[in-house]
Structures are given as structure tokens and as C-alpha cells.
């Protein structure tokens, strides 16, 4: 097999706009796994969001990568093999910075999330991820973190599409090198501790399965997938991907046109 380990992003890559996974993609994943390949979903979603969706793919064994690689769980048992995140002081700092700008903020623990706003964008987001937020309006989320000693894995701001790039550019110099600012959708800006990217997930899974990085393939569509593609040996981008990804990867069909299935066929030995 050309690439015996294959990491796929979820939203915008494997999952279509209507929230479903095509039958062709499901068949391709099953065929790849039946041939001995290791298929893992690598997503910015949390564990509570992604584990139920893996059942649709017939995946009941193996590992699931969540929160951009900060959290990795055993699919069968839910046991956490990797569980990284912010120290309390850093999480408070990020939340305060976003709150001072009047942003719609989410803070994520390993098993759920809190929001400082209850509006239609939040309800749309909840429908997508299949997890309900705990709404906090009686105090800033930064104070909640400090008072409860919450262990925060990820923090994000919900934005309008045109505000995404300006906010990312504004945050980066104010946070500095100890943080990783990225996005997994047009309306999300996400902040992680430095080093907690999908590239770290590639390293973890290659070590776990004893597969060299050059024999690992990855596919994605958004900027948070770029570190994963750069770390993998086989680099794929769906046709609907951000231009930065398409410049560094072999471009397959769009998410809507079963690009993951096309990439898996190549991973199993087909020529590029």
C-alpha cells in the first residue's frame, strides 16, 4: 500500500455541506481499512462531537483526533491517549483578550464547551457539531475559568467571514509565540497552545502505529489542516480547499464530489 496511514479532516473535507458523508466515501474508507490501511479522522471538533459521527463510517476501533490534535482518544473505549491544553493563566489571558474586543467567545473543556452569547450563529454551530453549549452571561468566561479552575483545551471566536483574517492578524502579535492561531471554518478563529496542531497528531499516530511519516497521507480544506499536510508524506487537498493548501498538495475532487474517496484510491496504490 502506498500510504498505510491516512488522516482526514472532517468538516469541509469528508462531510458535505448538508452534514452527511457520501456513500462513496463510506465505501472507500471501508475498502481502505479492509486492505489493511489505518484511517483516522483529524478534526478541530471535540471528542463528544466526533465519536458519534465515526459510527456512521463503520469505525468502531482505532484512534480519533480532536481539538486540532490536542486530544486523541481510543474510539472503542473513549480513553484519552493524549490530553493537552492551556494552563489556567494562559486560558484566562486569551479569553480576556477576546472579551475586551466584544467577541462571541467559546471555551472548550475536553467534554464540552461554554459560550458567552446565545444567538442564531451559536444555534447553527450547535446543529453542526451536535453538542449544546453551556451559556454563561452572568460573568465573563475568563472569570469562570479562573473561579472554577477549568482546564481549557481550545478557545475560539465566532466571526463574520470578512472579519476572520483581520482578527487572526490582530491576535497573533498580541498573543506571541506561545499560542497557535488558526481557523477551521470561514466563521471561526481558533486559539490553541503552541505546538497543539494537526502536525502533532501526525507525529503521534505515526509513532503509535509504527509507520514512518513519509508513508502517512493527509487531506484537508482549511488553514488548520496545513500543518498536517506539511508533516505528512502524501498531501491531498479537496478542490474546495483554501488556496494555501492547494498550492502544497495534490488536488482531488471537492468535498461534494467525493474527494476523500479519490485520495484513498491513490493511497492504496494508484498513481498520481
XYZ file of C-alpha atoms in Angstrom, residues 23 27 31-32 57 84 87 103 117-118 149 166 168 171 174 177 179 200 225 240 243 253 260 262 269 272:
26
model
C -21.926 6.501 0.407
C -17.279 2.561 0.772
C -12.184 -0.719 1.355
C -9.047 1.063 2.539
C -18.335 5.431 8.861
C -3.239 18.579 26.290
C -2.665 26.257 31.712
C -16.283 38.952 20.730
C -23.588 34.555 23.664
C -26.838 32.747 22.836
C -10.125 26.184 37.623
C -8.325 40.723 10.397
C -6.269 36.445 13.167
C -4.381 38.309 17.661
C -0.680 40.230 20.881
C 4.847 32.600 20.170
C -0.046 30.364 21.054
C 1.423 16.907 16.291
C -5.117 21.405 8.073
C -12.922 23.480 -2.280
C -5.610 28.238 -1.871
C -12.334 16.373 -6.251
C -11.658 11.653 0.044
C -10.329 9.695 -4.797
C -1.514 2.346 -4.733
C -0.833 10.438 -9.096
